[in-house]
Amino acid sequence: MTGTTVRIVEVGPRDGLQNEAALVPTDTKVALIDRLAATGLAVVEAGAFVSPKWVPQMADTAAVLAQIRRPTGVSFPVLVPNERGLAQALAAGVTEIAVFAAASEAFSQRNINCSIAESLDRFAPVARQARDAGVTVRGYVSCVLGCPYEGAIDPAKVAEVSAHLLELGCAEISLGDTIGVGTPAKAQALIRRVARDVPVAQLAAHFHDTYGQALANLLACLDEGIRIIDSSVAGLGGCPYAKGATGNVATEDVVYMLEGQGLSTGVDLDALAAIGGWISTSINRPNASRAGRALLAKAG
Ligand SMILES: CC(C)(COP(=O)([O-])OP(=O)([O-])OC[C@H]1O[C@@H](n2cnc3c(N)ncnc32)[C@H](O)[C@@H]1OP(=O)([O-])[O-])[C@@H](O)C(=O)NCCC(=O)NCCSC(=O)C[C@@](C)(O)CC(=O)[O-]
């Protein structure tokens, strides 16, 4: 694996901040995204065109997109739940969107107020119109290793939803352990099952770190050929539907582990650690990155 490149999808400004109770000022979001985009990250998820009643924190996504610098080589995808969200995304000049489904019926209802089948029907015209406009589409599947309402999830269901998203034209499918309950053997079994229906090169691992298993799970996924990892600077985030659920695995921790394993990320870890420290202080939350805290302590 040494020398292999792993693409990191930074989801902090979206998945991380969407759960903050206090509204984060637009200027802070813009500064966060601009700083992240200067670290060597190729993808920084910038927001979501969802209902502001459901997720008030993402209500300023258009304003954020209007103000960020957009350096060449960095993409700034946004989440889109329906055609209305797509229209807003296209008006904002995005080049990449993500639709989001779940492998759990109960989670799908709570998150987007419809069944899995209804969500996939809803995404069909979204994906088609996006691709017609030259916009790349990513697909998320939530609850791939467990659901706060349904408990264990059958990997075959994850494979079925993932394959459907692929058929709709998603360029890649991100597998979300939304509540961070997975363990390495389960993560490995999941990837093996899903990879029977979706090429592993088109799969991303999106792990929350609630039970402290995310890095171990990622290693198991890397062994299975996964080369796209979602993570959140300073481990920002949580899940409104699962008490105690923490944010995504911290980007600093992922970069530290990958580079230590001889894998290449192209990301400036010291710069990332500084951003993690800054955003944690700015929004008054603990910095959840172990590597970030260690690097900041070392730097004095
Ligand atoms: C899907 C809906 C819209 C259905 O919501 P609904 O209430 O069933 O739909 P609706 O069509 O009846 O719309 C309700 C209201 O929202 C408005 N609306 C409708 N669409 C939009 C839009 N695009 N932008 C702005 N406003 C919108 C619409 O106009 C209406 O406003 P009202 O008439 O009541 O004033 C809603 O449930 C929703 O927005 N859900 C978003 C939930 C969300 O963002 N969750 C977090 C992201 S997923 C995630 O974090 C998991 C992930 C991806 O990270 C992976 C993992 O870790 O598992």
Short mmCIF file of C-alpha atoms and ligand atoms in Angstrom, two decimals:
data_model
loop_
_atom_site.label_atom_id
_atom_site.label_comp_id
_atom_site.label_asym_id
_atom_site.label_seq_id
_atom_site.Cartn_x
_atom_site.Cartn_y
_atom_site.Cartn_z
CA MET A 1 0.00 0.00 0.00
CA THR A 2 3.00 2.32 0.54
CA GLY A 3 2.93 5.30 -1.82
CA THR A 4 -0.76 4.88 -2.58
CA THR A 5 -2.84 8.04 -2.55
CA VAL A 6 -5.95 8.33 -0.40
CA ARG A 7 -8.45 11.09 -1.21
CA ILE A 8 -9.85 12.80 1.83
CA VAL A 9 -13.30 14.37 1.65
CA GLU A 10 -13.43 17.04 4.36
CA VAL A 11 -16.99 17.18 5.67
CA GLY A 12 -16.50 19.40 8.72
CA PRO A 13 -18.13 22.57 7.36
CA ARG A 14 -21.28 20.55 6.55
CA ASP A 15 -21.59 17.32 8.56
CA GLY A 16 -19.68 18.87 11.44
CA LEU A 17 -21.35 22.25 11.70
CA GLN A 18 -24.90 21.12 10.82
CA ASN A 19 -25.26 19.77 14.35
CA GLU A 20 -24.05 22.82 16.26
CA ALA A 21 -26.86 24.18 18.40
CA ALA A 22 -25.71 27.82 18.26
CA LEU A 23 -25.72 29.32 14.77
CA VAL A 24 -22.17 29.57 13.45
CA PRO A 25 -21.65 32.96 11.74
CA THR A 26 -21.34 32.86 7.96
CA ASP A 27 -17.94 34.58 8.17
CA THR A 28 -16.62 31.78 10.37
CA LYS A 29 -17.84 29.14 7.92
CA VAL A 30 -16.23 31.00 5.02
CA ALA A 31 -12.94 31.33 6.89
CA LEU A 32 -13.05 27.63 7.82
CA ILE A 33 -13.64 26.52 4.23
CA ASP A 34 -11.01 28.89 2.81
CA ARG A 35 -8.43 27.70 5.29
CA LEU A 36 -9.23 24.01 4.71
CA ALA A 37 -9.03 24.49 0.94
CA ALA A 38 -5.48 25.81 1.34
CA THR A 39 -4.17 22.69 3.14
CA GLY A 40 -4.01 20.45 0.07
CA LEU A 41 -7.47 18.93 0.55
CA ALA A 42 -9.12 18.33 -2.85
CA VAL A 43 -12.70 18.21 -1.55
CA VAL A 44 -14.29 20.41 1.12
CA GLU A 45 -18.02 19.87 1.58
CA ALA A 46 -19.36 23.39 1.89
CA GLY A 47 -23.00 23.14 2.97
CA ALA A 48 -26.46 21.80 2.24
CA PHE A 49 -29.49 23.12 0.35
CA VAL A 50 -31.97 21.46 2.69
CA SER A 51 -35.02 22.80 4.48
CA PRO A 52 -33.91 25.48 6.97
CA LYS A 53 -36.71 24.24 9.23
CA TRP A 54 -35.04 20.85 9.43
CA VAL A 55 -31.42 22.04 9.59
CA PRO A 56 -31.23 25.77 10.44
CA GLN A 57 -27.45 25.71 10.58
CA MET A 58 -27.19 25.19 6.80
CA ALA A 59 -29.61 28.03 5.91
CA ASP A 60 -26.76 30.32 4.78
CA THR A 61 -25.22 27.86 2.30
CA ALA A 62 -25.82 30.19 -0.69
CA ALA A 63 -24.13 33.05 1.16
CA VAL A 64 -21.20 30.80 2.10
CA LEU A 65 -20.74 29.66 -1.50
CA ALA A 66 -20.88 33.24 -2.73
CA GLN A 67 -18.05 34.28 -0.43
CA ILE A 68 -15.54 31.42 -0.44
CA ARG A 69 -12.48 31.51 -2.64
CA ARG A 70 -12.64 28.65 -5.09
CA PRO A 71 -9.05 27.67 -5.81
CA THR A 72 -8.45 25.48 -8.85
CA GLY A 73 -8.25 21.81 -8.01
CA VAL A 74 -10.57 21.98 -5.00
CA SER A 75 -14.25 21.09 -5.21
CA PHE A 76 -16.92 22.28 -2.80
CA PRO A 77 -19.85 19.86 -2.91
CA VAL A 78 -23.19 20.51 -1.22
CA LEU A 79 -25.97 18.21 -0.07
CA VAL A 80 -29.19 18.32 -2.04
CA PRO A 81 -32.37 16.46 -0.94
CA ASN A 82 -34.66 17.28 -3.87
CA GLU A 83 -35.09 19.26 -7.11
CA ARG A 84 -35.57 22.48 -5.18
CA GLY A 85 -32.19 22.01 -3.51
CA LEU A 86 -30.62 21.22 -6.87
CA ALA A 87 -31.94 24.46 -8.38
CA GLN A 88 -30.35 26.40 -5.53
CA ALA A 89 -27.08 24.51 -5.94
CA LEU A 90 -26.95 25.16 -9.68
CA ALA A 91 -27.71 28.85 -9.12
CA ALA A 92 -24.78 28.94 -6.70
CA GLY A 93 -22.47 27.51 -9.37
CA VAL A 94 -21.56 24.24 -7.66
CA THR A 95 -19.78 21.55 -9.65
CA GLU A 96 -20.59 18.66 -7.31
CA ILE A 97 -23.64 17.71 -5.27
CA ALA A 98 -24.48 14.83 -2.95
CA VAL A 99 -27.81 13.11 -2.50
CA PHE A 100 -28.36 11.22 0.72
CA ALA A 101 -30.24 8.01 1.36
CA ALA A 102 -30.21 5.51 4.22
CA ALA A 103 -30.08 1.75 4.65
CA SER A 104 -32.63 2.03 7.47
CA GLU A 105 -36.31 2.84 6.85
CA ALA A 106 -36.74 4.47 10.25
CA PHE A 107 -33.71 6.72 9.78
CA SER A 108 -34.85 7.69 6.28
CA GLN A 109 -38.21 8.79 7.69
CA ARG A 110 -36.62 10.82 10.49
CA ASN A 111 -33.94 12.40 8.30
CA ILE A 112 -35.76 13.19 5.06
CA ASN A 113 -39.38 12.38 5.88
CA CYS A 114 -39.85 9.61 3.32
CA SER A 115 -39.16 5.92 2.76
CA ILE A 116 -35.95 4.67 1.17
CA ALA A 117 -37.81 3.86 -2.06
CA GLU A 118 -39.42 7.32 -2.15
CA SER A 119 -36.04 8.95 -1.58
CA LEU A 120 -34.48 7.04 -4.46
CA ASP A 121 -37.39 8.05 -6.73
CA ARG A 122 -36.88 11.65 -5.64
CA PHE A 123 -33.14 11.49 -6.37
CA ALA A 124 -33.60 10.15 -9.92
CA PRO A 125 -34.52 13.51 -11.54
CA VAL A 126 -32.06 15.32 -9.27
CA ALA A 127 -29.18 13.13 -10.45
CA ARG A 128 -30.27 13.31 -14.08
CA GLN A 129 -30.60 17.10 -14.11
CA ALA A 130 -27.33 17.51 -12.24
CA ARG A 131 -25.44 15.34 -14.70
CA ASP A 132 -27.09 17.14 -17.65
CA ALA A 133 -25.68 20.35 -16.15
CA GLY A 134 -22.21 18.80 -15.91
CA VAL A 135 -22.40 18.46 -12.13
CA THR A 136 -20.91 15.39 -10.46
CA VAL A 137 -23.20 13.50 -8.08
CA ARG A 138 -22.13 11.67 -4.94
CA GLY A 139 -24.47 9.35 -3.04
CA TYR A 140 -24.50 8.87 0.71
CA VAL A 141 -25.93 5.86 2.50
CA SER A 142 -26.51 6.38 6.24
CA CYS A 143 -26.68 3.78 9.01
CA VAL A 144 -24.54 1.23 7.17
CA LEU A 145 -23.33 -0.41 10.38
CA GLY A 146 -26.28 0.28 12.64
CA CYS A 147 -29.30 2.49 13.14
CA PRO A 148 -30.40 4.36 16.29
CA TYR A 149 -33.95 2.98 15.79
CA GLU A 150 -33.55 -0.36 14.02
CA GLY A 151 -30.25 -1.58 15.47
CA ALA A 152 -28.22 -3.90 13.23
CA ILE A 153 -28.47 -3.33 9.48
CA ASP A 154 -28.06 -6.10 6.91
CA PRO A 155 -25.05 -5.41 4.62
CA ALA A 156 -27.19 -6.72 1.75
CA LYS A 157 -29.56 -3.76 2.28
CA VAL A 158 -26.61 -1.35 2.17
CA ALA A 159 -25.45 -2.99 -1.06
CA GLU A 160 -28.94 -2.70 -2.57
CA VAL A 161 -29.26 1.03 -1.80
CA SER A 162 -25.67 1.70 -2.92
CA ALA A 163 -26.20 -0.13 -6.22
CA HIS A 164 -29.38 1.86 -6.81
CA LEU A 165 -27.54 5.14 -6.23
CA LEU A 166 -24.85 4.00 -8.65
CA GLU A 167 -27.53 3.25 -11.27
CA LEU A 168 -28.89 6.76 -10.78
CA GLY A 169 -25.50 8.06 -11.89
CA CYS A 170 -23.67 8.68 -8.63
CA ALA A 171 -19.95 8.74 -9.30
CA GLU A 172 -19.16 7.53 -5.82
CA ILE A 173 -21.04 6.11 -2.85
CA SER A 174 -20.11 7.14 0.68
CA LEU A 175 -20.95 4.53 3.31
CA GLY A 176 -21.88 6.25 6.58
CA ASP A 177 -21.57 4.71 10.01
CA THR A 178 -23.82 7.53 11.18
CA ILE A 179 -23.76 6.67 14.87
CA GLY A 180 -20.26 5.21 15.00
CA VAL A 181 -21.23 1.74 16.26
CA GLY A 182 -19.19 -0.34 13.81
CA THR A 183 -16.16 -2.45 14.60
CA PRO A 184 -13.41 -3.53 12.16
CA ALA A 185 -14.67 -7.04 11.37
CA LYS A 186 -18.14 -5.63 10.64
CA ALA A 187 -16.68 -2.84 8.51
CA GLN A 188 -14.65 -5.41 6.56
CA ALA A 189 -17.69 -7.64 6.01
CA LEU A 190 -19.70 -4.63 4.88
CA ILE A 191 -17.14 -3.53 2.29
CA ARG A 192 -16.80 -7.08 0.98
CA ARG A 193 -20.56 -7.36 0.54
CA VAL A 194 -21.11 -3.91 -1.01
CA ALA A 195 -18.09 -4.33 -3.32
CA ARG A 196 -19.91 -7.25 -4.97
CA ASP A 197 -22.37 -4.68 -6.38
CA VAL A 198 -20.38 -1.42 -6.49
CA PRO A 199 -16.71 -1.23 -7.57
CA VAL A 200 -14.59 -0.62 -4.49
CA ALA A 201 -12.87 2.31 -6.26
CA GLN A 202 -16.23 4.09 -6.14
CA LEU A 203 -16.79 3.54 -2.42
CA ALA A 204 -15.91 5.99 0.36
CA ALA A 205 -15.76 5.29 4.09
CA HIS A 206 -17.60 7.80 6.29
CA PHE A 207 -17.20 6.88 9.94
CA HIS A 208 -18.33 8.70 13.02
CA ASP A 209 -16.21 8.03 16.10
CA THR A 210 -18.78 7.60 18.87
CA TYR A 211 -17.28 4.35 20.18
CA GLY A 212 -13.66 5.20 19.31
CA GLN A 213 -13.59 2.62 16.49
CA ALA A 214 -13.32 4.87 13.46
CA LEU A 215 -9.56 4.64 12.80
CA ALA A 216 -9.57 0.86 13.31
CA ASN A 217 -12.55 0.60 10.98
CA LEU A 218 -10.78 2.72 8.39
CA LEU A 219 -7.72 0.47 8.50
CA ALA A 220 -9.98 -2.52 7.87
CA CYS A 221 -11.55 -0.66 4.93
CA LEU A 222 -8.14 0.29 3.52
CA ASP A 223 -7.24 -3.41 3.56
CA GLU A 224 -10.35 -4.00 1.45
CA GLY A 225 -9.21 -1.43 -1.11
CA ILE A 226 -11.06 1.71 0.01
CA ARG A 227 -9.15 4.83 -1.10
CA ILE A 228 -11.65 7.59 -0.31
CA ILE A 229 -12.17 8.65 3.30
CA ASP A 230 -14.58 11.25 4.70
CA SER A 231 -13.52 13.06 7.85
CA SER A 232 -14.10 16.24 9.77
CA VAL A 233 -11.48 18.67 11.04
CA ALA A 234 -11.28 18.58 14.87
CA GLY A 235 -13.88 15.76 14.72
CA LEU A 236 -16.65 18.36 14.42
CA GLY A 237 -20.18 17.04 14.48
CA GLY A 238 -22.70 14.73 16.04
CA CYS A 239 -26.02 13.19 15.08
CA PRO A 240 -29.32 14.83 16.12
CA TYR A 241 -31.06 11.44 16.01
CA ALA A 242 -28.69 9.51 18.29
CA LYS A 243 -28.01 10.65 21.84
CA GLY A 244 -24.29 10.87 22.57
CA ALA A 245 -23.23 10.31 18.95
CA THR A 246 -20.03 12.18 18.20
CA GLY A 247 -18.71 13.76 15.05
CA ASN A 248 -16.87 12.21 12.16
CA VAL A 249 -13.43 10.81 12.69
CA ALA A 250 -11.06 13.79 12.88
CA THR A 251 -9.24 14.65 9.65
CA GLU A 252 -6.00 15.30 11.58
CA ASP A 253 -6.14 11.77 13.05
CA VAL A 254 -6.83 10.23 9.65
CA VAL A 255 -4.00 12.13 7.95
CA TYR A 256 -1.59 11.25 10.77
CA MET A 257 -2.48 7.56 10.50
CA LEU A 258 -2.38 7.41 6.70
CA GLU A 259 0.93 9.23 6.35
CA GLY A 260 2.35 6.99 9.11
CA GLN A 261 1.26 3.97 7.08
CA GLY A 262 3.18 5.30 4.06
CA LEU A 263 0.01 6.40 2.27
CA SER A 264 -0.13 9.81 0.65
CA THR A 265 -2.87 12.39 1.30
CA GLY A 266 -1.32 15.61 -0.01
CA VAL A 267 -2.59 17.40 3.09
CA ASP A 268 -0.49 19.70 5.30
CA LEU A 269 -1.08 18.16 8.74
CA ASP A 270 0.33 21.07 10.76
CA ALA A 271 -1.91 23.53 8.93
CA LEU A 272 -4.88 21.22 9.53
CA ALA A 273 -4.10 20.97 13.25
CA ALA A 274 -3.98 24.76 13.49
CA ILE A 275 -7.39 25.01 11.80
CA GLY A 276 -8.80 22.35 14.14
CA GLY A 277 -7.60 24.31 17.16
CA TRP A 278 -8.92 27.58 15.77
CA ILE A 279 -12.42 26.34 14.84
CA SER A 280 -12.82 24.51 18.18
CA THR A 281 -12.04 27.71 20.06
CA SER A 282 -14.18 29.81 17.69
CA ILE A 283 -17.32 27.76 18.27
CA ASN A 284 -16.48 26.93 21.86
CA ARG A 285 -16.31 23.16 21.67
CA PRO A 286 -13.58 20.69 22.64
CA ASN A 287 -11.09 19.74 19.93
CA ALA A 288 -11.90 16.05 19.37
CA SER A 289 -8.73 15.31 17.39
CA ARG A 290 -6.09 13.47 19.43
CA ALA A 291 -3.41 14.05 16.78
CA GLY A 292 -4.48 17.69 16.45
CA ARG A 293 -4.19 18.30 20.18
CA ALA A 294 -0.82 16.56 20.35
CA LEU A 295 0.56 18.59 17.44
CA LEU A 296 -0.73 21.84 18.91
CA ALA A 297 0.77 21.01 22.31
CA LYS A 298 4.11 20.18 20.67
CA ALA A 299 4.12 23.42 18.72
CA GLY A 300 3.51 25.30 21.97
C1 LIG B 1 -36.02 16.51 2.48
C2 LIG B 1 -36.88 17.52 3.19
C3 LIG B 1 -36.85 18.84 2.44
C4 LIG B 1 -38.28 16.99 3.20
O1 LIG B 1 -39.07 17.75 4.09
P1 LIG B 1 -40.66 17.68 4.03
O2 LIG B 1 -41.18 18.50 5.15
O3 LIG B 1 -41.09 16.28 3.93
O4 LIG B 1 -40.86 18.30 2.60
P2 LIG B 1 -41.66 19.45 1.98
O5 LIG B 1 -41.39 19.32 0.52
O6 LIG B 1 -43.08 19.37 2.48
O7 LIG B 1 -40.98 20.78 2.52
C5 LIG B 1 -41.15 21.28 3.81
C6 LIG B 1 -40.67 22.70 3.87
O8 LIG B 1 -39.28 22.76 3.50
C7 LIG B 1 -39.13 23.55 2.32
N1 LIG B 1 -38.11 22.90 1.49
C8 LIG B 1 -38.19 21.73 0.86
N2 LIG B 1 -37.05 21.47 0.22
C9 LIG B 1 -36.24 22.51 0.45
C10 LIG B 1 -34.92 22.80 0.06
N3 LIG B 1 -34.22 21.96 -0.71
N4 LIG B 1 -34.37 23.94 0.49
C11 LIG B 1 -35.08 24.79 1.27
N5 LIG B 1 -36.33 24.56 1.68
C12 LIG B 1 -36.90 23.42 1.27
C13 LIG B 1 -40.48 23.56 1.67
O9 LIG B 1 -40.64 24.70 0.88
C14 LIG B 1 -41.39 23.59 2.87
O10 LIG B 1 -41.41 24.89 3.42
P3 LIG B 1 -42.76 25.52 4.02
O11 LIG B 1 -43.73 25.48 2.91
O12 LIG B 1 -43.15 24.61 5.16
O13 LIG B 1 -42.33 26.88 4.44
C15 LIG B 1 -36.42 17.73 4.66
O14 LIG B 1 -36.66 16.55 5.37
C16 LIG B 1 -34.97 18.08 4.76
O15 LIG B 1 -34.55 19.15 4.33
N6 LIG B 1 -34.16 17.20 5.38
C17 LIG B 1 -32.75 17.42 5.49
C18 LIG B 1 -32.19 16.65 6.61
C19 LIG B 1 -30.68 16.83 6.66
O16 LIG B 1 -30.12 17.73 6.08
N7 LIG B 1 -30.01 15.92 7.40
C20 LIG B 1 -28.61 15.99 7.56
C21 LIG B 1 -27.86 15.54 6.34
S1 LIG B 1 -27.75 13.76 6.16
C22 LIG B 1 -26.44 13.35 7.15
O17 LIG B 1 -25.95 14.15 7.89
C23 LIG B 1 -25.88 11.97 7.05
C24 LIG B 1 -24.56 11.95 6.26
C25 LIG B 1 -24.78 12.38 4.81
O18 LIG B 1 -23.61 12.85 6.81
C26 LIG B 1 -23.95 10.53 6.26
C27 LIG B 1 -23.95 9.85 7.62
O19 LIG B 1 -23.15 10.25 8.50
O20 LIG B 1 -24.78 8.97 7.81
#
